[in-house]
Tab-separated table of C-alpha atoms in Angstrom:
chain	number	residue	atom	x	y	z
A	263	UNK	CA	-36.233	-50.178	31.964
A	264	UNK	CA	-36.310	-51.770	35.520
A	265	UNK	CA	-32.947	-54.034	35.500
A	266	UNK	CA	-35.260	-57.446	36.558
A	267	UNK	CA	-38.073	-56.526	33.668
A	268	UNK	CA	-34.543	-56.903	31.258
A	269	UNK	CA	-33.094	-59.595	32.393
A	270	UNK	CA	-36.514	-61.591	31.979
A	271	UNK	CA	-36.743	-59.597	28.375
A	272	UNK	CA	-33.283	-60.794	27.443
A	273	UNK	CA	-33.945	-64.255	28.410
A	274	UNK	CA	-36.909	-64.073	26.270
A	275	UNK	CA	-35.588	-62.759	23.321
A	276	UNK	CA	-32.582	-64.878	23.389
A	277	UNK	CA	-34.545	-67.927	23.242
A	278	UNK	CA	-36.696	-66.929	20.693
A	279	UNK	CA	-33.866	-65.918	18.305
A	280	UNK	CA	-32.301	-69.823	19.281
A	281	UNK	CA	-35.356	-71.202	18.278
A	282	UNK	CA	-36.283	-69.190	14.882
A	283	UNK	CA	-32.669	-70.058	14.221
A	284	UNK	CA	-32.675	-73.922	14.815
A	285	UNK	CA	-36.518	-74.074	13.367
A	286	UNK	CA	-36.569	-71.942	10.551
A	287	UNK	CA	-35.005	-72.936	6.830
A	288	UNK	CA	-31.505	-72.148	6.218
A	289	UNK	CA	-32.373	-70.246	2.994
A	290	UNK	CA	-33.859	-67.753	5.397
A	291	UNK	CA	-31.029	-66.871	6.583
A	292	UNK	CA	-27.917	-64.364	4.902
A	293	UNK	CA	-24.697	-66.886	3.578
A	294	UNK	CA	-22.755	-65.365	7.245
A	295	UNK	CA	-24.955	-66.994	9.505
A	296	UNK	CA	-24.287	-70.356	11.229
A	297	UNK	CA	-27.782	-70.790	11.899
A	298	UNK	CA	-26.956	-74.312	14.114
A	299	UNK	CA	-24.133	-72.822	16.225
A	300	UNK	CA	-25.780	-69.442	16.285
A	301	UNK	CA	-29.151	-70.966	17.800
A	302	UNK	CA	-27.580	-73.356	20.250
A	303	UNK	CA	-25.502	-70.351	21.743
A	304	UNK	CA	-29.136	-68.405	22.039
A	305	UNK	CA	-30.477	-70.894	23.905
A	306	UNK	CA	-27.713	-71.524	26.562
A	307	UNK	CA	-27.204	-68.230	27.143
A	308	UNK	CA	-30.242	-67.435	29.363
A	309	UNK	CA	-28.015	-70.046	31.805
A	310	UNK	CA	-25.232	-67.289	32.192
A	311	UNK	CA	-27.760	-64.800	32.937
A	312	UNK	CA	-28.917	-66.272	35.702
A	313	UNK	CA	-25.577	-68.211	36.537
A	314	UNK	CA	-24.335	-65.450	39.820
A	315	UNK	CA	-27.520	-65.658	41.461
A	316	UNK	CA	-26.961	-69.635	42.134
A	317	UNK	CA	-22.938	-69.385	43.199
A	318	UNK	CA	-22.318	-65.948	44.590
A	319	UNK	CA	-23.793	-65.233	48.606
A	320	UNK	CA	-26.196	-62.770	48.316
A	321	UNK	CA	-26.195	-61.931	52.325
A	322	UNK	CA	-26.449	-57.877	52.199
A	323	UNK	CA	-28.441	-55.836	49.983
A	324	UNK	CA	-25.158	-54.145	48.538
A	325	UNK	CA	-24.283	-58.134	47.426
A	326	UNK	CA	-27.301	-58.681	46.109
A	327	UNK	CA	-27.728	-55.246	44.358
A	328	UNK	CA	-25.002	-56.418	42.461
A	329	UNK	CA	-25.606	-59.542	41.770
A	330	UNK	CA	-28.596	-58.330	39.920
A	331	UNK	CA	-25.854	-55.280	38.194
A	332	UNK	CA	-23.732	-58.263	37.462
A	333	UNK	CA	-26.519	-60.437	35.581
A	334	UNK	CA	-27.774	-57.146	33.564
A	335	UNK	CA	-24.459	-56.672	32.682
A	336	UNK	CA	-23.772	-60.222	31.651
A	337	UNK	CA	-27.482	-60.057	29.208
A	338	UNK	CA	-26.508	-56.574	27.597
A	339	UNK	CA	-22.983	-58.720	26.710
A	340	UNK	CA	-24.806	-61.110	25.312
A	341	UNK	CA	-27.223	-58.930	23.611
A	342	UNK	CA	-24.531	-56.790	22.230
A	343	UNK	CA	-22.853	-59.794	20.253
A	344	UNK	CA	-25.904	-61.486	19.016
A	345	UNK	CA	-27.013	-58.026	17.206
A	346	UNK	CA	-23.644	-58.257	15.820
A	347	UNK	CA	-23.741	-61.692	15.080
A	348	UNK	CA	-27.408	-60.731	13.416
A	349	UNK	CA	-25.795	-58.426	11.076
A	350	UNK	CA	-24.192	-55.473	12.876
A	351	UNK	CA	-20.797	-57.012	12.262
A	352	UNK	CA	-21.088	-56.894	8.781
A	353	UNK	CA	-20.685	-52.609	9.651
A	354	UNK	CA	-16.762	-53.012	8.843
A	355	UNK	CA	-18.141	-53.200	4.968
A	356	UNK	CA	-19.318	-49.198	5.406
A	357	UNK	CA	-16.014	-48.285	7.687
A	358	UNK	CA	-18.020	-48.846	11.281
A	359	UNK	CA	-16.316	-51.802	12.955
A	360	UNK	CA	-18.971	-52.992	15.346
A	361	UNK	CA	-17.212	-55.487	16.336
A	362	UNK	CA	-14.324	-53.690	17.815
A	363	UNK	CA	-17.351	-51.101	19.625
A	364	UNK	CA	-18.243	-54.305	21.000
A	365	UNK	CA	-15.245	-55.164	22.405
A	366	UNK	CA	-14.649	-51.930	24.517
A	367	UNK	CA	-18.085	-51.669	25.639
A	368	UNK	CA	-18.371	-54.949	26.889
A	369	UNK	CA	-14.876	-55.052	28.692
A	370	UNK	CA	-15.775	-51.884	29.436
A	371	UNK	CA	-18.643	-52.992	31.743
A	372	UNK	CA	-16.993	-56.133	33.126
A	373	UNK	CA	-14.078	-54.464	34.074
A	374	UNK	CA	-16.503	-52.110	36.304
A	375	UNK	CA	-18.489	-54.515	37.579
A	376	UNK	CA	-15.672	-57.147	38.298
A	377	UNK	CA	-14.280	-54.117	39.865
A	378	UNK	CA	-17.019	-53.904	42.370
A	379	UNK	CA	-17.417	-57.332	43.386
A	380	UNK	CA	-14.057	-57.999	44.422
A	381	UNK	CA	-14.431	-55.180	46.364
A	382	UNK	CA	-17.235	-56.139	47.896
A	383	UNK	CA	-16.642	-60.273	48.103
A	384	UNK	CA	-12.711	-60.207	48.421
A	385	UNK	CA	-12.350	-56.492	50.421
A	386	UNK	CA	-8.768	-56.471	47.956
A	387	UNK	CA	-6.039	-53.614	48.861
A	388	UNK	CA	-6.834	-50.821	45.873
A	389	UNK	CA	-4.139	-51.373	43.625
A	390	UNK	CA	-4.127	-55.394	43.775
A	391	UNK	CA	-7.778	-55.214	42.541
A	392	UNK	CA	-7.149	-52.908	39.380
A	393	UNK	CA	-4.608	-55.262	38.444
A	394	UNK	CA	-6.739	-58.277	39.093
A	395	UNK	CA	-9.499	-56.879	37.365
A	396	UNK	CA	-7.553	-56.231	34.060
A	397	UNK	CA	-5.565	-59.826	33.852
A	398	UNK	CA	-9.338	-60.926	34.244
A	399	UNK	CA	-10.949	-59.157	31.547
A	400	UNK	CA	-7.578	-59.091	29.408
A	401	UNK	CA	-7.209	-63.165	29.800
A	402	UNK	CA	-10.910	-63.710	29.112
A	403	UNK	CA	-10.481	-62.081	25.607
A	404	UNK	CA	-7.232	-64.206	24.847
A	405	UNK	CA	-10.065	-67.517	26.170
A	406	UNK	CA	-12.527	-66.137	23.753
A	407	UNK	CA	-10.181	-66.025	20.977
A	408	UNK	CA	-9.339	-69.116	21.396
A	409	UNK	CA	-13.512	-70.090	21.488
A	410	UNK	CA	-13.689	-68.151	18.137
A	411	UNK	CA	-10.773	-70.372	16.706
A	412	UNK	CA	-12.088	-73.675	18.169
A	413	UNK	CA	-15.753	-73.218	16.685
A	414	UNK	CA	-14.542	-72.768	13.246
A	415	UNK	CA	-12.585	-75.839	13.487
A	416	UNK	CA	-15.131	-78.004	14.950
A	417	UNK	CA	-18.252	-76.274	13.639
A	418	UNK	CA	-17.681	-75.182	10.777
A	419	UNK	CA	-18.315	-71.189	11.255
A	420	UNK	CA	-16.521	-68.208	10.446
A	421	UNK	CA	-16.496	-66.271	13.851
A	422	UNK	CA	-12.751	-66.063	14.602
A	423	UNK	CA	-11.151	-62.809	12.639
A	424	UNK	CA	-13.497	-60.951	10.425
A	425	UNK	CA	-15.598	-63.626	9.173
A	426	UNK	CA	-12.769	-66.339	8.630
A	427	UNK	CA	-10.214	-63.918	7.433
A	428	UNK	CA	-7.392	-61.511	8.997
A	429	UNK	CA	-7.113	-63.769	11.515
A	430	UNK	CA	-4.241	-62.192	13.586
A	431	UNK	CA	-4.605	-58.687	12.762
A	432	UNK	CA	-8.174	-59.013	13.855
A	433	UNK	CA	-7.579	-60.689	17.225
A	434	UNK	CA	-4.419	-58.523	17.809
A	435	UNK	CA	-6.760	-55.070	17.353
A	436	UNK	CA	-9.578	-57.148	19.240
A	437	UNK	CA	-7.238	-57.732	22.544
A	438	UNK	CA	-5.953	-54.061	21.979
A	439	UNK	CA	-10.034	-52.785	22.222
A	440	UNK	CA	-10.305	-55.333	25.533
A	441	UNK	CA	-7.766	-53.567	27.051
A	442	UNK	CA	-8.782	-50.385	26.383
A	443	UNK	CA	-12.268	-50.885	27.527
A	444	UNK	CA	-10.997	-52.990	30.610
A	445	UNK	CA	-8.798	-49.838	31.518
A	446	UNK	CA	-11.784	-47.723	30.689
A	447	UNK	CA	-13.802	-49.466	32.795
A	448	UNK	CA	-11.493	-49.669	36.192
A	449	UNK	CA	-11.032	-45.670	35.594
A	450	UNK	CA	-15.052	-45.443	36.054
A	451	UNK	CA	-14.711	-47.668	38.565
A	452	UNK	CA	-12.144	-45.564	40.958
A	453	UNK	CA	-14.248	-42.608	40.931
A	454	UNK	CA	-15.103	-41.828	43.975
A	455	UNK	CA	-18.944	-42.676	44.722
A	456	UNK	CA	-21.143	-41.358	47.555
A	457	UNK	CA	-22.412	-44.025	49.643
A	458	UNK	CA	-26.735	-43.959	50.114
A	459	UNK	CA	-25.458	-42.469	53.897
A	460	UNK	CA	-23.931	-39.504	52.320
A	461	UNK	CA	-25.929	-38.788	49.537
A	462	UNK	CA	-29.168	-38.997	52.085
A	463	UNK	CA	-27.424	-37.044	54.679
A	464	UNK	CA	-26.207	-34.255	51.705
A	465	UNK	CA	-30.359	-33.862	51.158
């Protein structure tokens, strides 16, 4: 699928599942949904899709290219959690933990992609961009444990641990799966890659 036809797709869907969510009746839904938090998150989301195209200088098509990596990257995140927010976490129950999966992959991609843009934005030596890249992706799990924790307190839910329970043994195997999909992703991200010169002039 062409990256812009999912990004409008994602955008799409996302608001439709806030909006069956907020509009539909409760008894619709399984006892693990929060149906209020879960449909307010759909609907803001579509904002972080679209949120590096509005603060990040898109003045060479490399920039730009991933810019539009970045924002595909940022909608398969969010699609990823919603599905397991849908029902895919519940998984653990049959010895798949979905959640963790979800973890890796996603770090896994950020880590690449973050990886890239500092490169291209910040032109970092090597080795002070790996290790900026996984404090990043490693300190944005500890923030979204913290998210997890906070919503249950003020809303009510049941997102932080595995649905209100095992609280630190969850988030300690959750940070573990961040960092190994953070160092996951930095490995794909030092292989070497043939710039569009090469790979035209190798033809």
């Amino acid at each position: 699928m062409d990256q812009k036809v999912f990004l409008k797709f994602s955008s799409v869907l996302l608001v439709l599942t806030g909006l069956i969510l907020l509009i539909a009746p409760s008894e619709w839904f399984p006892n693990f949904y929060s149906p209020v938090f879960m449909g307010i998150i759909a609907l803001i989301s579509p904002i972080l899709i679209y949120l590096p195209k509005f603060i990040l200088t898109r003045s060479n098509p490399q920039k730009r290219k991933l810019i539009l990596e970045m924002r595909s990257i940022i909608a398969f995140a969010l699609l990823v959690n919603f599905a397991g927010e849908l029902g895919l976490f519940q998984l653990y129950k049959y010895g798949f933990e979905y959640d963790k999966f979800s973890h890796f992959i996603v770090c896994m991609a950020f880590a690449f992609i973050l990886g890239e843009s500092l490169r291209e934005w910040e032109h970092l030596h090597a080795k002070k961009l790996v290790v900026i890249v996984f404090l990043i992706v490693f300190g944005s799990g500890i923030v979204w444990e913290i998210f997890e924790a906070s919503s249950d307190f003020l809303f009510k839910t049941q997102e932080w641990g595995v649905y209100g329970e095992h609280l630190v043994l969850d988030s300690y195997k959750d940070l573990l799966f961040n960092s190994l999909g953070a160092l996951a992703g930095i490995v794909i991200f030092k292989i070497p890659k043939k710039s569009p010169a090469k790979i035209k002039n190798a033809h």
